GROMACS .gro file of N, CA and C in nm:
model
  318
    1GLN      N    1   3.209  23.343   5.162
    1GLN     CA    2   3.159  23.213   5.121
    1GLN      C    3   3.025  23.233   5.051
    2SER      N    4   3.015  23.184   4.928
    2SER     CA    5   2.894  23.208   4.850
    2SER      C    6   2.810  23.081   4.841
    3LEU      N    7   2.682  23.100   4.813
    3LEU     CA    8   2.590  22.989   4.799
    3LEU      C    9   2.612  22.923   4.663
    4LEU      N   10   2.645  22.795   4.664
    4LEU     CA   11   2.670  22.720   4.542
    4LEU      C   12   2.540  22.667   4.483
    5SER      N   13   2.456  22.614   4.572
    5SER     CA   14   2.335  22.547   4.526
    5SER      C   15   2.236  22.535   4.642
    6LYS      N   16   2.110  22.515   4.608
    6LYS     CA   17   2.006  22.488   4.708
    6LYS      C   18   1.945  22.353   4.677
    7LEU      N   19   1.937  22.269   4.780
    7LEU     CA   20   1.881  22.136   4.765
    7LEU      C   21   1.755  22.125   4.850
    8SER      N   22   1.665  22.039   4.810
    8SER     CA   23   1.545  22.012   4.888
    8SER      C   24   1.535  21.862   4.911
    9LEU      N   25   1.523  21.823   5.039
    9LEU     CA   26   1.506  21.682   5.071
    9LEU      C   27   1.360  21.657   5.104
   10ILE      N   28   1.307  21.543   5.059
   10ILE     CA   29   1.165  21.511   5.075
   10ILE      C   30   1.151  21.416   5.194
   11ARG      N   31   1.110  21.471   5.307
   11ARG     CA   32   1.102  21.394   5.432
   11ARG      C   33   1.010  21.272   5.421
   12GLN      N   34   0.901  21.282   5.345
   12GLN     CA   35   0.804  21.172   5.335
   12GLN      C   36   0.862  21.047   5.272
   13ARG      N   37   0.963  21.062   5.186
   13ARG     CA   38   1.020  20.947   5.115
   13ARG      C   39   1.091  20.852   5.211
   14GLU      N   40   1.182  20.905   5.288
   14GLU     CA   41   1.264  20.827   5.383
   14GLU      C   42   1.285  20.912   5.508
   15PRO      N   43   1.183  20.923   5.595
   15PRO     CA   44   1.191  21.016   5.709
   15PRO      C   45   1.308  20.989   5.803
   16ILE      N   46   1.341  20.862   5.828
   16ILE     CA   47   1.451  20.831   5.920
   16ILE      C   48   1.584  20.874   5.859
   17LEU      N   49   1.604  20.845   5.731
   17LEU     CA   50   1.727  20.885   5.662
   17LEU      C   51   1.741  21.037   5.659
   18ILE      N   52   1.635  21.107   5.623
   18ILE     CA   53   1.640  21.254   5.616
   18ILE      C   54   1.673  21.312   5.753
   19GLU      N   55   1.613  21.258   5.858
   19GLU     CA   56   1.640  21.304   5.995
   19GLU      C   57   1.787  21.283   6.031
   20ARG      N   58   1.843  21.168   5.994
   20ARG     CA   59   1.985  21.141   6.021
   20ARG      C   60   2.074  21.240   5.946
   21ILE      N   61   2.040  21.271   5.822
   21ILE     CA   62   2.118  21.367   5.744
   21ILE      C   63   2.112  21.504   5.810
   22ILE      N   64   1.992  21.549   5.846
   22ILE     CA   65   1.974  21.682   5.906
   22ILE      C   66   2.052  21.693   6.037
   23LYS      N   67   2.056  21.585   6.116
   23LYS     CA   68   2.128  21.587   6.244
   23LYS      C   69   2.278  21.605   6.227
   24THR      N   70   2.334  21.570   6.109
   24THR     CA   71   2.478  21.584   6.086
   24THR      C   72   2.516  21.725   6.042
   25LEU      N   73   2.415  21.808   6.006
   25LEU     CA   74   2.444  21.941   5.953
   25LEU      C   75   2.470  22.042   6.064
   26PRO      N   76   2.556  22.143   6.039
   26PRO     CA   77   2.634  22.167   5.917
   26PRO      C   78   2.748  22.066   5.904
   27LEU      N   79   2.785  22.039   5.780
   27LEU     CA   80   2.883  21.936   5.750
   27LEU      C   81   2.970  21.980   5.633
   28THR      N   82   3.101  21.963   5.648
   28THR     CA   83   3.192  21.988   5.536
   28THR      C   84   3.218  21.854   5.470
   29SER      N   85   3.201  21.850   5.338
   29SER     CA   86   3.214  21.726   5.264
   29SER      C   87   3.301  21.749   5.140
   30SER      N   88   3.382  21.649   5.106
   30SER     CA   89   3.461  21.659   4.983
   30SER      C   90   3.377  21.605   4.867
   31VAL      N   91   3.392  21.667   4.753
   31VAL     CA   92   3.312  21.631   4.635
   31VAL      C   93   3.384  21.522   4.556
   32LEU      N   94   3.309  21.418   4.521
   32LEU     CA   95   3.360  21.318   4.427
   32LEU      C   96   3.272  21.329   4.304
   33LYS      N   97   3.329  21.378   4.195
   33LYS     CA   98   3.251  21.398   4.073
   33LYS      C   99   3.279  21.285   3.976
   34LEU      N  100   3.173  21.215   3.937
   34LEU     CA  101   3.181  21.110   3.836
   34LEU      C  102   3.118  21.165   3.708
   35ASN      N  103   3.115  21.088   3.602
   35ASN     CA  104   3.062  21.138   3.475
   35ASN      C  105   2.918  21.186   3.484
   36ASP      N  106   2.834  21.107   3.552
   36ASP     CA  107   2.691  21.137   3.550
   36ASP      C  108   2.633  21.172   3.687
   37ARG      N  109   2.721  21.186   3.788
   37ARG     CA  110   2.670  21.219   3.922
   37ARG      C  111   2.781  21.273   4.012
   38ILE      N  112   2.738  21.334   4.120
   38ILE     CA  113   2.828  21.388   4.222
   38ILE      C  114   2.797  21.315   4.352
   39LEU      N  115   2.900  21.272   4.423
   39LEU     CA  116   2.882  21.210   4.554
   39LEU      C  117   2.933  21.305   4.661
   40LEU      N  118   2.852  21.325   4.765
   40LEU     CA  119   2.889  21.406   4.880
   40LEU      C  120   2.884  21.317   5.004
   41PRO      N  121   2.999  21.269   5.053
   41PRO     CA  122   2.999  21.181   5.169
   41PRO      C  123   2.936  21.246   5.293
   42VAL      N  124   2.847  21.172   5.360
   42VAL     CA  125   2.782  21.222   5.482
   42VAL      C  126   2.797  21.126   5.600
   43ASN      N  127   2.858  21.009   5.579
   43ASN     CA  128   2.889  20.912   5.685
   43ASN      C  129   2.768  20.876   5.772
   44ILE      N  130   2.662  20.830   5.708
   44ILE     CA  131   2.541  20.786   5.777
   44ILE      C  132   2.515  20.641   5.739
   45GLN      N  133   2.478  20.560   5.836
   45GLN     CA  134   2.441  20.421   5.808
   45GLN      C  135   2.295  20.417   5.764
   46TYR      N  136   2.267  20.344   5.657
   46TYR     CA  137   2.129  20.327   5.614
   46TYR      C  138   2.120  20.205   5.524
   47LYS      N  139   2.003  20.144   5.521
   47LYS     CA  140   1.982  20.021   5.443
   47LYS      C  141   1.983  20.050   5.293
   48SER      N  142   2.016  19.950   5.215
   48SER     CA  143   2.007  19.966   5.070
   48SER      C  144   1.878  19.904   5.020
   49SER      N  145   1.839  19.940   4.900
   49SER     CA  146   1.714  19.894   4.841
   49SER      C  147   1.742  19.790   4.734
   50LYS      N  148   1.649  19.701   4.714
   50LYS     CA  149   1.660  19.601   4.607
   50LYS      C  150   1.593  19.651   4.479
   51LYS      N  151   1.504  19.746   4.494
   51LYS     CA  152   1.427  19.799   4.382
   51LYS      C  153   1.516  19.888   4.293
   52VAL      N  154   1.483  19.895   4.165
   52VAL     CA  155   1.557  19.981   4.072
   52VAL      C  156   1.478  20.110   4.051
   53TYR      N  157   1.548  20.223   4.059
   53TYR     CA  158   1.486  20.355   4.043
   53TYR      C  159   1.548  20.425   3.923
   54LYS      N  160   1.467  20.501   3.851
   54LYS     CA  161   1.516  20.582   3.740
   54LYS      C  162   1.528  20.726   3.790
   55HIS      N  163   1.644  20.784   3.773
   55HIS     CA  164   1.670  20.921   3.818
   55HIS      C  165   1.689  21.014   3.699
   56ASN      N  166   1.645  21.137   3.717
   56ASN     CA  167   1.665  21.240   3.617
   56ASN      C  168   1.767  21.341   3.668
   57GLU      N  169   1.818  21.421   3.577
   57GLU     CA  170   1.912  21.527   3.611
   57GLU      C  171   1.856  21.614   3.724
   58GLY      N  172   1.937  21.641   3.824
   58GLY     CA  173   1.897  21.730   3.933
   58GLY      C  174   1.833  21.659   4.051
   59GLU      N  175   1.811  21.529   4.041
   59GLU     CA  176   1.753  21.455   4.154
   59GLU      C  177   1.863  21.413   4.251
   60ILE      N  178   1.821  21.385   4.375
   60ILE     CA  179   1.914  21.346   4.480
   60ILE      C  180   1.870  21.213   4.539
   61SER      N  181   1.967  21.125   4.566
   61SER     CA  182   1.939  21.000   4.635
   61SER      C  183   2.050  20.980   4.739
   62PHE      N  184   2.044  20.866   4.810
   62PHE     CA  185   2.147  20.834   4.909
   62PHE      C  186   2.208  20.700   4.873
   63ASP      N  187   2.341  20.696   4.868
   63ASP     CA  188   2.416  20.575   4.838
   63ASP      C  189   2.465  20.516   4.971
   64PRO      N  190   2.403  20.405   5.019
   64PRO     CA  191   2.441  20.350   5.149
   64PRO      C  192   2.578  20.282   5.149
   65ILE      N  193   2.627  20.240   5.034
   65ILE     CA  194   2.757  20.175   5.027
   65ILE      C  195   2.869  20.278   5.048
   66ASN      N  196   2.860  20.390   4.977
   66ASN     CA  197   2.959  20.497   4.991
   66ASN      C  198   2.922  20.598   5.099
   67LYS      N  199   2.805  20.579   5.163
   67LYS     CA  200   2.754  20.671   5.266
   67LYS      C  201   2.760  20.814   5.215
   68ALA      N  202   2.691  20.837   5.103
   68ALA     CA  203   2.699  20.967   5.037
   68ALA      C  204   2.566  21.008   4.975
   69LEU      N  205   2.544  21.140   4.972
   69LEU     CA  206   2.434  21.194   4.893
   69LEU      C  207   2.478  21.186   4.748
   70VAL      N  208   2.385  21.151   4.659
   70VAL     CA  209   2.415  21.142   4.516
   70VAL      C  210   2.331  21.248   4.445
   71ILE      N  211   2.397  21.335   4.369
   71ILE     CA  212   2.327  21.434   4.288
   71ILE      C  213   2.349  21.394   4.143
   72TYR      N  214   2.241  21.371   4.070
   72TYR     CA  215   2.250  21.322   3.933
   72TYR      C  216   2.267  21.437   3.835
   73LEU      N  217   2.366  21.422   3.746
   73LEU     CA  218   2.393  21.521   3.642
   73LEU      C  219   2.336  21.476   3.508
   74ALA      N  220   2.286  21.354   3.504
   74ALA     CA  221   2.224  21.296   3.384
   74ALA      C  222   2.131  21.185   3.430
   75SER      N  223   2.046  21.138   3.340
   75SER     CA  224   1.955  21.028   3.374
   75SER      C  225   2.035  20.901   3.403
   76LYS      N  226   1.989  20.826   3.503
   76LYS     CA  227   2.060  20.704   3.542
   76LYS      C  228   1.965  20.615   3.621
   77GLU      N  229   1.986  20.483   3.612
   77GLU     CA  230   1.910  20.387   3.691
   77GLU      C  231   2.004  20.324   3.793
   78ASP      N  232   1.954  20.309   3.918
   78ASP     CA  233   2.031  20.242   4.022
   78ASP      C  234   1.935  20.196   4.133
   79ASN      N  235   1.991  20.152   4.244
   79ASN     CA  236   1.909  20.101   4.355
   79ASN      C  237   1.890  20.203   4.466
   80TYR      N  238   1.904  20.330   4.437
   80TYR     CA  239   1.892  20.434   4.539
   80TYR      C  240   1.763  20.512   4.518
   81GLU      N  241   1.681  20.520   4.622
   81GLU     CA  242   1.554  20.590   4.612
   81GLU      C  243   1.575  20.742   4.612
   82LYS      N  244   1.496  20.810   4.533
   82LYS     CA  245   1.501  20.956   4.527
   82LYS      C  246   1.460  21.012   4.663
   83ILE      N  247   1.543  21.102   4.718
   83ILE     CA  248   1.509  21.165   4.846
   83ILE      C  249   1.502  21.318   4.834
   84GLY      N  250   1.526  21.370   4.713
   84GLY     CA  251   1.521  21.515   4.698
   84GLY      C  252   1.560  21.557   4.558
   85TYR      N  253   1.582  21.689   4.546
   85TYR     CA  254   1.618  21.745   4.417
   85TYR      C  255   1.689  21.878   4.436
   86VAL      N  256   1.758  21.922   4.332
   86VAL     CA  257   1.829  22.050   4.333
   86VAL      C  258   1.728  22.159   4.300
   87LEU      N  259   1.713  22.256   4.390
   87LEU     CA  260   1.623  22.369   4.367
   87LEU      C  261   1.689  22.477   4.281
   88GLU      N  262   1.814  22.508   4.314
   88GLU     CA  263   1.889  22.612   4.244
   88GLU      C  264   2.035  22.569   4.231
   89GLY      N  265   2.102  22.615   4.126
   89GLY     CA  266   2.246  22.598   4.115
   89GLY      C  267   2.294  22.466   4.056
   90LEU      N  268   2.211  22.400   3.976
   90LEU     CA  269   2.255  22.276   3.913
   90LEU      C  270   2.376  22.301   3.823
   91GLU      N  271   2.376  22.412   3.751
   91GLU     CA  272   2.492  22.445   3.664
   91GLU      C  273   2.619  22.462   3.746
   92ASN      N  274   2.609  22.523   3.866
   92ASN     CA  275   2.726  22.537   3.954
   92ASN      C  276   2.780  22.400   3.993
   93LEU      N  277   2.690  22.308   4.021
   93LEU     CA  278   2.732  22.173   4.059
   93LEU      C  279   2.799  22.100   3.942
   94LYS      N  280   2.749  22.124   3.821
   94LYS     CA  281   2.809  22.061   3.703
   94LYS      C  282   2.953  22.108   3.683
   95ASN      N  283   2.983  22.230   3.728
   95ASN     CA  284   3.116  22.288   3.708
   95ASN      C  285   3.212  22.264   3.824
   96ILE      N  286   3.164  22.204   3.933
   96ILE     CA  287   3.250  22.183   4.049
   96ILE      C  288   3.351  22.073   4.019
   97LYS      N  289   3.468  22.081   4.081
   97LYS     CA  290   3.574  21.984   4.056
   97LYS      C  291   3.581  21.881   4.170
   98SER      N  292   3.617  21.758   4.135
   98SER     CA  293   3.640  21.654   4.236
   98SER      C  294   3.746  21.703   4.333
   99GLY      N  295   3.728  21.671   4.460
   99GLY     CA  296   3.825  21.712   4.561
   99GLY      C  297   3.792  21.846   4.624
  100SER      N  298   3.699  21.922   4.565
  100SER     CA  299   3.656  22.049   4.625
  100SER      C  300   3.582  22.017   4.754
  101TYR      N  301   3.587  22.110   4.848
  101TYR     CA  302   3.512  22.095   4.971
  101TYR      C  303   3.390  22.186   4.968
  102VAL      N  304   3.277  22.134   5.015
  102VAL     CA  305   3.155  22.214   5.024
  102VAL      C  306   3.101  22.206   5.166
  103LEU      N  307   3.038  22.312   5.208
  103LEU     CA  308   2.973  22.316   5.338
  103LEU      C  309   2.823  22.294   5.313
  104ILE      N  310   2.768  22.190   5.376
  104ILE     CA  311   2.626  22.159   5.363
  104ILE      C  312   2.558  22.207   5.490
  105THR      N  313   2.461  22.298   5.476
  105THR     CA  314   2.390  22.353   5.591
  105THR      C  315   2.241  22.337   5.571
  106LYS      N  316   2.164  22.363   5.679
  106LYS     CA  317   2.018  22.356   5.670
  106LYS      C  318   1.965  22.474   5.594
   0.00000   0.00000   0.00000
């Protein structure tokens, strides 16, 4: 099993959410790849935001409706606050196929 990518979550942004994510790890998740982002379901309850955020390629947010980590492959605006970013392997993520399974670890 090889390392696909390295992600960094920013605890100061949403400490309760980050703690909930960390408590679920290690976690196997199926990949849902959309045109401009990747969703990794993590099955965590969390509130949604009313504010609009602008995301850049390689940033990570949390989608409370789909209960998923969102990795942006292009710039996009939505209601999900940035909680991290891709440290390494963004190109690997761009090439991953929907339906693939990934293991998310600390």
